[in-house]
mmCIF file of C-alpha atoms in Angstrom:
data_model
loop_
_atom_site.group_PDB
_atom_site.id
_atom_site.type_symbol
_atom_site.label_atom_id
_atom_site.label_comp_id
_atom_site.label_asym_id
_atom_site.label_seq_id
_atom_site.Cartn_x
_atom_site.Cartn_y
_atom_site.Cartn_z
ATOM 1 C CA UNK L 1 0.046 0.125 0.109
ATOM 2 C CA UNK L 2 1.208 3.246 -0.663
ATOM 3 C CA UNK L 3 2.405 5.551 2.071
ATOM 4 C CA UNK L 4 3.919 8.788 2.624
ATOM 5 C CA UNK L 5 4.764 10.665 -0.624
ATOM 6 C CA UNK L 6 3.603 7.548 -2.661
ATOM 7 C CA UNK L 7 -0.115 8.140 -1.597
ATOM 8 C CA UNK L 8 -3.029 10.065 -3.551
ATOM 9 C CA UNK L 9 -3.717 12.417 -0.480
ATOM 10 C CA UNK L 10 -6.557 14.719 -0.469
ATOM 11 C CA UNK L 11 -4.784 17.926 -1.298
ATOM 12 C CA UNK L 12 -4.046 16.363 -4.899
ATOM 13 C CA UNK L 13 -7.725 15.324 -5.612
ATOM 14 C CA UNK L 14 -10.461 17.026 -6.877
ATOM 15 C CA UNK L 15 -13.261 16.987 -4.401
ATOM 16 C CA UNK L 16 -15.631 19.861 -5.121
ATOM 17 C CA UNK L 17 -18.767 19.155 -7.443
ATOM 18 C CA UNK L 18 -18.694 23.051 -8.406
ATOM 19 C CA UNK L 19 -14.968 22.886 -9.758
ATOM 20 C CA UNK L 20 -15.622 19.812 -11.703
ATOM 21 C CA UNK L 21 -18.347 21.690 -13.369
ATOM 22 C CA UNK L 22 -16.169 24.491 -13.821
ATOM 23 C CA UNK L 23 -13.586 22.502 -15.476
ATOM 24 C CA UNK L 24 -16.095 20.614 -17.790
ATOM 25 C CA UNK L 25 -17.534 23.992 -18.921
ATOM 26 C CA UNK L 26 -14.470 25.984 -19.283
ATOM 27 C CA UNK L 27 -11.479 23.634 -19.445
ATOM 28 C CA UNK L 28 -9.474 22.857 -22.492
ATOM 29 C CA UNK L 29 -9.850 19.244 -23.736
ATOM 30 C CA UNK L 30 -7.918 16.630 -25.352
ATOM 31 C CA UNK L 31 -9.076 13.182 -26.646
ATOM 32 C CA UNK L 32 -8.028 9.581 -27.092
ATOM 33 C CA UNK L 33 -10.299 6.563 -27.935
ATOM 34 C CA UNK L 34 -9.595 5.354 -24.381
ATOM 35 C CA UNK L 35 -9.779 8.652 -22.504
ATOM 36 C CA UNK L 36 -10.133 12.440 -22.423
ATOM 37 C CA UNK L 37 -8.583 14.964 -20.328
ATOM 38 C CA UNK L 38 -9.948 18.148 -19.430
ATOM 39 C CA UNK L 39 -7.696 20.837 -17.595
ATOM 40 C CA UNK L 40 -8.077 24.389 -16.294
ATOM 41 C CA UNK L 41 -5.619 26.470 -14.115
ATOM 42 C CA UNK L 42 -6.057 26.065 -10.625
ATOM 43 C CA UNK L 43 -3.940 28.778 -8.981
ATOM 44 C CA UNK L 44 -2.075 26.169 -6.900
ATOM 45 C CA UNK L 45 1.303 25.200 -6.949
ATOM 46 C CA UNK L 46 0.574 21.644 -7.619
ATOM 47 C CA UNK L 47 -1.555 19.684 -9.944
ATOM 48 C CA UNK L 48 -4.729 17.981 -8.727
ATOM 49 C CA UNK L 49 -6.564 15.145 -10.249
ATOM 50 C CA UNK L 50 -10.495 14.255 -10.739
ATOM 51 C CA UNK L 51 -11.957 11.188 -12.251
ATOM 52 C CA UNK L 52 -14.785 10.310 -14.286
ATOM 53 C CA UNK L 53 -15.504 6.541 -14.923
ATOM 54 C CA UNK L 54 -19.079 6.166 -15.540
ATOM 55 C CA UNK L 55 -21.279 3.003 -15.956
ATOM 56 C CA UNK L 56 -21.371 3.568 -19.762
ATOM 57 C CA UNK L 57 -17.410 2.403 -19.489
ATOM 58 C CA UNK L 58 -18.460 -0.762 -17.617
ATOM 59 C CA UNK L 59 -21.240 -1.780 -15.510
ATOM 60 C CA UNK L 60 -18.638 -4.008 -13.417
ATOM 61 C CA UNK L 61 -17.431 -1.669 -10.402
ATOM 62 C CA UNK L 62 -13.939 -4.117 -10.519
ATOM 63 C CA UNK L 63 -13.327 -2.682 -13.865
ATOM 64 C CA UNK L 64 -14.430 0.974 -13.286
ATOM 65 C CA UNK L 65 -11.906 0.832 -10.020
ATOM 66 C CA UNK L 66 -9.119 -0.915 -12.282
ATOM 67 C CA UNK L 67 -9.074 2.068 -14.731
ATOM 68 C CA UNK L 68 -9.281 4.414 -11.844
ATOM 69 C CA UNK L 69 -6.149 2.745 -10.112
ATOM 70 C CA UNK L 70 -4.345 2.848 -13.515
ATOM 71 C CA UNK L 71 -5.107 6.571 -13.925
ATOM 72 C CA UNK L 72 -3.965 7.679 -10.144
ATOM 73 C CA UNK L 73 -0.770 5.228 -10.480
ATOM 74 C CA UNK L 74 0.285 7.267 -13.493
ATOM 75 C CA UNK L 75 -0.764 10.727 -12.077
ATOM 76 C CA UNK L 76 1.220 9.714 -8.664
ATOM 77 C CA UNK L 77 4.245 9.032 -10.435
ATOM 78 C CA UNK L 78 4.446 11.859 -12.944
ATOM 79 C CA UNK L 79 2.995 14.780 -10.771
ATOM 80 C CA UNK L 80 5.973 16.359 -10.221
ATOM 81 C CA UNK L 81 6.524 16.979 -14.003
ATOM 82 C CA UNK L 82 2.930 18.024 -14.601
ATOM 83 C CA UNK L 83 2.237 21.710 -14.710
ATOM 84 C CA UNK L 84 -0.055 22.909 -11.668
ATOM 85 C CA UNK L 85 -3.620 22.311 -13.068
ATOM 86 C CA UNK L 86 -6.776 20.844 -12.249
ATOM 87 C CA UNK L 87 -7.274 17.647 -14.484
ATOM 88 C CA UNK L 88 -9.898 15.313 -15.009
ATOM 89 C CA UNK L 89 -9.625 12.347 -16.800
ATOM 90 C CA UNK L 90 -12.830 11.103 -18.319
ATOM 91 C CA UNK L 91 -12.342 7.378 -19.536
ATOM 92 C CA UNK L 92 -14.264 5.971 -22.407
ATOM 93 C CA UNK L 93 -15.663 2.275 -23.117
ATOM 94 C CA UNK L 94 -12.569 1.433 -25.134
ATOM 95 C CA UNK L 95 -10.322 1.953 -21.896
ATOM 96 C CA UNK L 96 -11.739 -1.593 -20.929
ATOM 97 C CA UNK L 97 -10.292 -3.241 -23.942
ATOM 98 C CA UNK L 98 -6.841 -1.504 -23.614
ATOM 99 C CA UNK L 99 -3.829 -3.450 -22.388
ATOM 100 C CA UNK L 100 -1.848 -1.605 -19.534
ATOM 101 C CA UNK L 101 0.758 -0.572 -21.632
ATOM 102 C CA UNK L 102 -1.313 1.195 -24.465
ATOM 103 C CA UNK L 103 -3.395 2.847 -21.719
ATOM 104 C CA UNK L 104 -0.341 4.338 -20.060
ATOM 105 C CA UNK L 105 1.041 5.469 -23.269
ATOM 106 C CA UNK L 106 -2.305 6.962 -24.467
ATOM 107 C CA UNK L 107 -2.557 8.849 -21.248
ATOM 108 C CA UNK L 108 1.139 9.982 -21.269
ATOM 109 C CA UNK L 109 0.313 11.274 -24.503
ATOM 110 C CA UNK L 110 -2.576 13.171 -23.780
ATOM 111 C CA UNK L 111 -1.181 14.676 -20.470
ATOM 112 C CA UNK L 112 1.842 16.238 -22.631
ATOM 113 C CA UNK L 113 -0.767 17.548 -25.204
ATOM 114 C CA UNK L 114 -2.858 19.110 -22.567
ATOM 115 C CA UNK L 115 0.239 20.436 -20.669
ATOM 116 C CA UNK L 116 1.244 22.224 -24.191
ATOM 117 C CA UNK L 117 -2.395 23.363 -24.951
ATOM 118 C CA UNK L 118 -2.653 25.061 -21.344
ATOM 119 C CA UNK L 119 0.613 26.739 -21.613
ATOM 120 C CA UNK L 120 -0.587 28.760 -24.608
ATOM 121 C CA UNK L 121 -1.874 32.062 -23.497
#
């Protein structure tokens, strides 16, 4: 189990429903067949992550939780390199069939794209 700096602490999670709505409405978006990422400047000095993995992705909670764990693990490893934005990762049904390596590569590609997109004025 992750402890100390290896965890997914509350201060790096998006927990406010109003903030989710604001990000969905005004954030910048990038897409891939497995997922999409929406990001918006947060005014904080660290990135925060929100997840949206609906029952449309899979009716089985075990599968949805597996997808969320993969996303959280990527974020945990890469958060020092990410821009200080609020990120919401929205999983799509194709994420269920993605092998772990392809899923992680897609997530890395999207995170680099969204960071570049949000760096533009």
